[in-house]
PDB file of C-alpha atoms in Angstrom:
ATOM      1  CA  MET A 102      -0.007   0.047   0.062  1.00 44.00           C
ATOM      2  CA  ALA A 103       1.533   3.302  -0.971  1.00 45.00           C
ATOM      3  CA  SER A 104       2.207   5.790   1.759  1.00 45.00           C
ATOM      4  CA  THR A 105       0.325   9.066   2.058  1.00 47.00           C
ATOM      5  CA  ALA A 106       2.218  12.469   1.818  1.00 45.00           C
ATOM      6  CA  ALA A 107       1.797  12.878   5.471  1.00 47.00           C
ATOM      7  CA  GLU A 108       3.329   9.479   6.139  1.00 45.00           C
ATOM      8  CA  ARG A 109       6.376  10.080   3.836  1.00 43.00           C
ATOM      9  CA  PRO A 110       9.357  11.618   5.378  1.00 44.00           C
ATOM     10  CA  ALA A 111      10.033  15.107   4.171  1.00 47.00           C
ATOM     11  CA  ARG A 112      12.731  15.335   1.527  1.00 49.00           C
ATOM     12  CA  VAL A 113      15.454  17.847   1.683  1.00 48.00           C
ATOM     13  CA  SER A 114      16.470  19.024  -1.667  1.00 56.00           C
ATOM     14  CA  GLY A 115      20.134  19.059  -2.770  1.00 58.00           C
ATOM     15  CA  ILE A 116      20.108  22.749  -2.708  1.00 63.00           C
ATOM     16  CA  ASP A 117      18.980  22.809   0.969  1.00 81.00           C
ATOM     17  CA  LYS A 118      21.643  20.337   1.922  1.00 81.00           C
ATOM     18  CA  ILE A 119      24.319  22.374   0.312  1.00 82.00           C
ATOM     19  CA  GLU A 120      23.104  25.498   2.108  1.00 82.00           C
ATOM     20  CA  ARG A 121      22.857  23.788   5.407  1.00 83.00           C
ATOM     21  CA  ARG A 122      26.536  22.619   4.990  1.00 81.00           C
ATOM     22  CA  ARG A 123      27.636  26.129   3.829  1.00 82.00           C
ATOM     23  CA  VAL A 124      26.016  27.501   7.132  1.00 82.00           C
ATOM     24  CA  ALA A 125      27.739  24.999   9.353  1.00 81.00           C
ATOM     25  CA  LEU A 126      31.012  25.814   7.722  1.00 81.00           C
ATOM     26  CA  ALA A 127      30.489  29.555   8.095  1.00 80.00           C
ATOM     27  CA  GLU A 128      29.534  29.087  11.792  1.00 77.00           C
ATOM     28  CA  SER A 129      32.643  27.016  12.210  1.00 75.00           C
ATOM     29  CA  ALA A 130      34.806  29.414  10.454  1.00 78.00           C
ATOM     30  CA  LEU A 131      33.672  32.698  12.065  1.00 76.00           C
ATOM     31  CA  LYS A 132      35.693  32.192  15.209  1.00 74.00           C
ATOM     32  CA  THR A 133      38.857  31.782  13.335  1.00 76.00           C
ATOM     33  CA  LEU A 134      38.152  34.666  11.190  1.00 75.00           C
ATOM     34  CA  GLY A 135      37.388  36.866  14.014  1.00 70.00           C
ATOM     35  CA  GLU A 136      40.599  36.099  15.783  1.00 74.00           C
ATOM     36  CA  LEU A 137      42.929  36.366  12.670  1.00 74.00           C
ATOM     37  CA  GLY A 138      41.190  38.813  10.445  1.00 72.00           C
ATOM     38  CA  TYR A 139      41.062  38.891   6.720  1.00 71.00           C
ATOM     39  CA  ALA A 140      44.603  39.002   5.660  1.00 72.00           C
ATOM     40  CA  ARG A 141      45.909  36.235   8.052  1.00 74.00           C
ATOM     41  CA  THR A 142      43.260  33.801   7.253  1.00 74.00           C
ATOM     42  CA  SER A 143      43.357  31.060   4.728  1.00 76.00           C
ATOM     43  CA  LEU A 144      41.040  28.176   3.935  1.00 78.00           C
ATOM     44  CA  ARG A 145      43.599  25.699   5.318  1.00 79.00           C
ATOM     45  CA  GLU A 146      43.828  27.769   8.522  1.00 79.00           C
ATOM     46  CA  ILE A 147      39.971  27.673   8.840  1.00 77.00           C
ATOM     47  CA  ALA A 148      39.996  23.971   8.272  1.00 79.00           C
ATOM     48  CA  ASN A 149      42.774  23.407  10.836  1.00 78.00           C
ATOM     49  CA  ASN A 150      40.692  25.150  13.409  1.00 74.00           C
ATOM     50  CA  SER A 151      37.379  23.346  12.571  1.00 73.00           C
ATOM     51  CA  GLU A 152      35.938  19.785  12.337  1.00 77.00           C
ATOM     52  CA  PHE A 153      36.170  20.130   8.421  1.00 77.00           C
ATOM     53  CA  THR A 154      38.962  19.050   6.191  1.00 81.00           C
ATOM     54  CA  HIS A 155      40.571  21.504   3.836  1.00 80.00           C
ATOM     55  CA  GLY A 156      39.000  19.621   1.037  1.00 84.00           C
ATOM     56  CA  VAL A 157      35.583  19.992   2.258  1.00 83.00           C
ATOM     57  CA  VAL A 158      35.953  23.622   2.887  1.00 81.00           C
ATOM     58  CA  HIS A 159      37.221  24.081  -0.551  1.00 80.00           C
ATOM     59  CA  TYR A 160      34.415  22.009  -2.148  1.00 84.00           C
ATOM     60  CA  TYR A 161      31.770  24.355  -0.736  1.00 85.00           C
ATOM     61  CA  PHE A 162      33.637  27.665  -1.278  1.00 84.00           C
ATOM     62  CA  ARG A 163      35.772  28.392  -4.341  1.00 83.00           C
ATOM     63  CA  ASP A 164      38.311  30.558  -2.554  1.00 82.00           C
ATOM     64  CA  LYS A 165      38.877  32.692   0.669  1.00 79.00           C
ATOM     65  CA  ILE A 166      36.942  35.497  -0.460  1.00 80.00           C
ATOM     66  CA  ASP A 167      33.880  33.444  -1.153  1.00 83.00           C
ATOM     67  CA  LEU A 168      33.995  32.014   2.192  1.00 82.00           C
ATOM     68  CA  ILE A 169      34.767  35.167   4.176  1.00 79.00           C
ATOM     69  CA  SER A 170      32.010  37.121   2.201  1.00 78.00           C
ATOM     70  CA  TYR A 171      29.516  34.393   2.992  1.00 82.00           C
ATOM     71  CA  CYS A 172      30.399  34.345   6.666  1.00 80.00           C
ATOM     72  CA  VAL A 173      30.120  37.921   7.144  1.00 76.00           C
ATOM     73  CA  ARG A 174      26.880  38.182   5.119  1.00 78.00           C
ATOM     74  CA  TYR A 175      25.477  35.344   7.242  1.00 79.00           C
ATOM     75  CA  TYR A 176      26.358  36.989  10.547  1.00 76.00           C
ATOM     76  CA  LYS A 177      25.430  40.523   9.597  1.00 76.00           C
ATOM     77  CA  THR A 178      22.105  39.577   8.185  1.00 77.00           C
ATOM     78  CA  LYS A 179      21.321  38.076  11.685  1.00 77.00           C
ATOM     79  CA  CYS A 180      22.557  41.383  13.226  1.00 75.00           C
ATOM     80  CA  ALA A 181      20.489  43.357  11.106  1.00 75.00           C
ATOM     81  CA  ARG A 182      17.248  41.978  12.603  1.00 82.00           C
ATOM     82  CA  ARG A 183      18.751  42.274  16.245  1.00 83.00           C
ATOM     83  CA  TYR A 184      16.800  45.466  17.163  1.00 89.00           C
ATOM     84  CA  ASP A 185      13.440  44.454  15.641  1.00 90.00           C
ATOM     85  CA  GLU A 186      11.741  43.288  18.891  1.00 90.00           C
ATOM     86  CA  VAL A 187      12.880  46.556  20.682  1.00 92.00           C
ATOM     87  CA  VAL A 188      11.429  48.585  17.749  1.00 93.00           C
ATOM     88  CA  GLU A 189       8.127  46.703  17.748  1.00 93.00           C
ATOM     89  CA  THR A 190       7.639  46.742  21.514  1.00 94.00           C
ATOM     90  CA  ALA A 191       8.960  50.020  22.733  1.00 95.00           C
ATOM     91  CA  THR A 192       6.056  52.395  23.897  1.00 95.00           C
ATOM     92  CA  SER A 193       8.255  55.392  24.674  1.00 96.00           C
ATOM     93  CA  ALA A 194      11.275  57.025  23.209  1.00 95.00           C
ATOM     94  CA  GLU A 195      13.130  56.320  26.454  1.00 95.00           C
ATOM     95  CA  GLU A 196      12.346  52.647  26.240  1.00 96.00           C
ATOM     96  CA  LEU A 197      13.443  52.528  22.753  1.00 96.00           C
ATOM     97  CA  ALA A 198      16.685  54.049  23.395  1.00 96.00           C
ATOM     98  CA  THR A 199      17.404  51.943  26.521  1.00 95.00           C
ATOM     99  CA  GLY A 200      16.798  48.825  24.511  1.00 95.00           C
ATOM    100  CA  PHE A 201      18.636  49.764  21.345  1.00 95.00           C
ATOM    101  CA  LEU A 202      21.779  50.950  23.393  1.00 95.00           C
ATOM    102  CA  GLY A 203      21.564  47.841  25.713  1.00 95.00           C
ATOM    103  CA  LYS A 204      21.691  45.516  22.682  1.00 93.00           C
ATOM    104  CA  MET A 205      24.330  47.508  20.930  1.00 94.00           C
ATOM    105  CA  THR A 206      26.675  47.514  23.958  1.00 95.00           C
ATOM    106  CA  GLN A 207      25.905  43.708  24.520  1.00 94.00           C
ATOM    107  CA  THR A 208      26.969  42.884  20.941  1.00 92.00           C
ATOM    108  CA  LEU A 209      29.968  45.194  21.288  1.00 94.00           C
ATOM    109  CA  VAL A 210      31.138  43.235  24.259  1.00 94.00           C
ATOM    110  CA  GLU A 211      30.123  39.672  23.318  1.00 90.00           C
ATOM    111  CA  GLU A 212      30.815  39.718  19.614  1.00 87.00           C
ATOM    112  CA  THR A 213      33.808  42.120  19.114  1.00 87.00           C
ATOM    113  CA  PRO A 214      35.768  39.759  16.925  1.00 83.00           C
ATOM    114  CA  MET A 215      32.860  39.493  14.390  1.00 82.00           C
ATOM    115  CA  HIS A 216      32.682  43.278  14.203  1.00 87.00           C
ATOM    116  CA  LYS A 217      36.339  43.578  13.800  1.00 86.00           C
ATOM    117  CA  LEU A 218      36.120  41.203  10.898  1.00 83.00           C
ATOM    118  CA  TRP A 219      33.342  43.069   9.282  1.00 86.00           C
ATOM    119  CA  TYR A 220      35.158  46.441   9.394  1.00 90.00           C
ATOM    120  CA  ASP A 221      38.218  44.588   8.024  1.00 85.00           C
ATOM    121  CA  LEU A 222      36.346  43.194   5.223  1.00 84.00           C
ATOM    122  CA  ARG A 223      34.674  46.531   4.396  1.00 90.00           C
ATOM    123  CA  ALA A 224      38.141  48.202   4.279  1.00 91.00           C
ATOM    124  CA  GLN A 225      39.430  45.351   1.962  1.00 86.00           C
ATOM    125  CA  SER A 226      36.591  45.869  -0.400  1.00 89.00           C
ATOM    126  CA  MET A 227      38.358  49.197  -1.450  1.00 91.00           C
ATOM    127  CA  PHE A 228      41.101  46.988  -2.910  1.00 89.00           C
ATOM    128  CA  GLU A 229      39.288  43.715  -3.548  1.00 84.00           C
ATOM    129  CA  GLU A 230      36.601  44.168  -6.258  1.00 87.00           C
ATOM    130  CA  GLN A 231      35.111  40.777  -5.579  1.00 83.00           C
ATOM    131  CA  LEU A 232      34.114  41.771  -2.126  1.00 84.00           C
ATOM    132  CA  ARG A 233      32.213  45.068  -3.088  1.00 88.00           C
ATOM    133  CA  PRO A 234      28.831  43.520  -3.863  1.00 87.00           C
ATOM    134  CA  ASP A 235      28.531  41.639  -0.658  1.00 84.00           C
ATOM    135  CA  VAL A 236      29.806  44.728   1.460  1.00 88.00           C
ATOM    136  CA  GLU A 237      27.353  46.968  -0.290  1.00 91.00           C
ATOM    137  CA  GLU A 238      24.450  44.510   0.347  1.00 88.00           C
ATOM    138  CA  ILE A 239      25.279  44.300   3.954  1.00 88.00           C
ATOM    139  CA  ASP A 240      25.675  47.955   4.275  1.00 92.00           C
ATOM    140  CA  LYS A 241      22.197  48.468   2.924  1.00 92.00           C
ATOM    141  CA  LEU A 242      20.888  46.055   5.436  1.00 89.00           C
ATOM    142  CA  LEU A 243      22.514  47.743   8.373  1.00 92.00           C
ATOM    143  CA  GLU A 244      21.515  51.294   7.059  1.00 95.00           C
ATOM    144  CA  ALA A 245      17.757  49.900   6.897  1.00 94.00           C
ATOM    145  CA  MET A 246      18.220  48.567  10.395  1.00 93.00           C
ATOM    146  CA  ILE A 247      19.364  52.142  11.892  1.00 96.00           C
ATOM    147  CA  TRP A 248      16.594  53.826   9.797  1.00 97.00           C
ATOM    148  CA  ARG A 249      13.963  51.609  11.392  1.00 96.00           C
ATOM    149  CA  ILE A 250      15.238  52.572  14.858  1.00 96.00           C
ATOM    150  CA  LEU A 251      15.360  56.252  14.061  1.00 97.00           C
ATOM    151  CA  SER A 252      11.875  56.342  12.355  1.00 97.00           C
ATOM    152  CA  ARG A 253      10.344  54.622  15.479  1.00 97.00           C
ATOM    153  CA  TYR A 254      12.170  57.062  17.694  1.00 97.00           C
ATOM    154  CA  ALA A 255      10.744  60.007  15.730  1.00 97.00           C
ATOM    155  CA  ASP A 256       7.312  58.525  15.929  1.00 97.00           C
ATOM    156  CA  LEU A 257       7.557  58.158  19.801  1.00 96.00           C
ATOM    157  CA  THR A 258       8.855  61.617  20.176  1.00 96.00           C
ATOM    158  CA  GLY A 259       6.334  63.309  17.868  1.00 96.00           C
ATOM    159  CA  THR A 260       9.209  64.551  15.549  1.00 97.00           C
ATOM    160  CA  SER A 261      10.737  63.738  12.247  1.00 97.00           C
ATOM    161  CA  PRO A 262      14.080  62.464  11.178  1.00 97.00           C
ATOM    162  CA  SER A 263      16.498  65.427  10.417  1.00 97.00           C
ATOM    163  CA  VAL A 264      18.848  63.473   8.284  1.00 97.00           C
ATOM    164  CA  ASP A 265      18.356  60.858   5.635  1.00 97.00           C
ATOM    165  CA  ALA A 266      19.018  57.080   6.110  1.00 97.00           C
ATOM    166  CA  PRO A 267      22.676  57.115   4.793  1.00 97.00           C
ATOM    167  CA  THR A 268      23.621  59.942   7.005  1.00 97.00           C
ATOM    168  CA  ALA A 269      22.012  58.417  10.176  1.00 97.00           C
ATOM    169  CA  TYR A 270      23.775  55.055   9.415  1.00 97.00           C
ATOM    170  CA  ALA A 271      27.141  56.801   8.892  1.00 97.00           C
ATOM    171  CA  LEU A 272      26.889  58.693  12.195  1.00 97.00           C
ATOM    172  CA  VAL A 273      25.804  55.715  14.370  1.00 97.00           C
ATOM    173  CA  ASP A 274      28.108  53.266  12.578  1.00 96.00           C
ATOM    174  CA  GLY A 275      30.931  55.524  12.942  1.00 97.00           C
ATOM    175  CA  LEU A 276      30.558  55.755  16.735  1.00 97.00           C
ATOM    176  CA  PHE A 277      30.065  51.893  16.928  1.00 97.00           C
ATOM    177  CA  GLU A 278      33.290  51.420  14.821  1.00 96.00           C
ATOM    178  CA  GLN A 279      35.195  53.696  17.221  1.00 96.00           C
ATOM    179  CA  ALA A 280      33.940  51.712  20.053  1.00 97.00           C
ATOM    180  CA  VAL A 281      34.974  48.410  18.365  1.00 95.00           C
ATOM    181  CA  VAL A 282      38.648  49.836  17.994  1.00 94.00           C
ATOM    182  CA  GLY A 283      38.563  51.352  21.409  1.00 95.00           C
ATOM    183  CA  TYR A 284      37.276  48.180  23.244  1.00 93.00           C
ATOM    184  CA  ALA A 285      40.538  46.266  22.854  1.00 86.00           C
ATOM    185  CA  ALA A 286      42.518  49.031  24.738  1.00 89.00           C
ATOM    186  CA  ASN A 287      39.791  50.031  27.179  1.00 93.00           C
ATOM    187  CA  PRO A 288      36.908  47.331  27.667  1.00 93.00           C
ATOM    188  CA  ASP A 289      35.853  48.674  30.947  1.00 94.00           C
ATOM    189  CA  ARG A 290      35.057  52.129  29.889  1.00 95.00           C
ATOM    190  CA  THR A 291      34.222  51.764  26.179  1.00 96.00           C
ATOM    191  CA  PRO A 292      30.591  50.345  26.318  1.00 96.00           C
ATOM    192  CA  ALA A 293      29.550  53.319  28.693  1.00 96.00           C
ATOM    193  CA  LEU A 294      31.277  55.666  26.531  1.00 96.00           C
ATOM    194  CA  LEU A 295      29.416  54.430  23.368  1.00 96.00           C
ATOM    195  CA  THR A 296      26.204  54.807  25.328  1.00 96.00           C
ATOM    196  CA  ASP A 297      26.861  58.409  26.210  1.00 96.00           C
ATOM    197  CA  ARG A 298      27.929  59.330  22.714  1.00 96.00           C
ATOM    198  CA  LEU A 299      24.796  57.742  21.123  1.00 96.00           C
ATOM    199  CA  MET A 300      22.559  59.482  23.705  1.00 95.00           C
ATOM    200  CA  GLN A 301      24.064  62.816  22.620  1.00 94.00           C
ATOM    201  CA  VAL A 302      23.542  62.039  19.011  1.00 95.00           C
ATOM    202  CA  LEU A 303      20.149  60.372  18.776  1.00 95.00           C
ATOM    203  CA  PRO A 304      18.065  63.447  19.826  1.00 94.00           C
ATOM    204  CA  LYS A 305      19.995  65.444  17.082  1.00 95.00           C
ATOM    205  CA  LEU A 306      18.885  63.123  14.429  1.00 97.00           C
ATOM    206  CA  VAL A 307      15.246  64.225  14.767  1.00 96.00           C
ATOM    207  CA  THR A 308      13.520  67.650  14.493  1.00 94.00           C
ATOM    208  CA  ALA A 309      10.080  68.904  15.514  1.00 83.00           C
TER     209      ALA A 309
END
């Protein structure tokens, strides 16, 4: 008797299997990439610090740029949705600012190597043309993330954004990049300094 659709086990397509393996490789590679940075990391180095062989890594990614681009895109795409819950649930400007800054300082402290890798990759894209499309795509995602926060902040304060989305992103991201650089030298003071600076900037990005 033929089994029904409900009784048959779900089949995973070949594409899904490949993507799942690429995600697994990316998650494994991120720690090494975050520690060593772009220039010092090779596919062999990644394989040596993971459960996967060099041949397996090379099978799923054609070269180092392909793997690193995928890793950062995978990580930053998740980051771009990090603040959505705060935006959706905040009922006051103070609550939104507190939630936003709390999550931003948390990711600064807990995920510093990943942010260092992102800024490293973004700088390298000025010299590596192959990196530029991925960097531009990630920048757009992060810009949209900051714009969602600023738009909600404006709604809650009865104001309007005083700058456009690229400018808001450049200002907030610039402060965060400074914090990522400063955290290595002064981990105790940097999170609070980032919070203070963003609290100074945020009200200036809206106008009545």
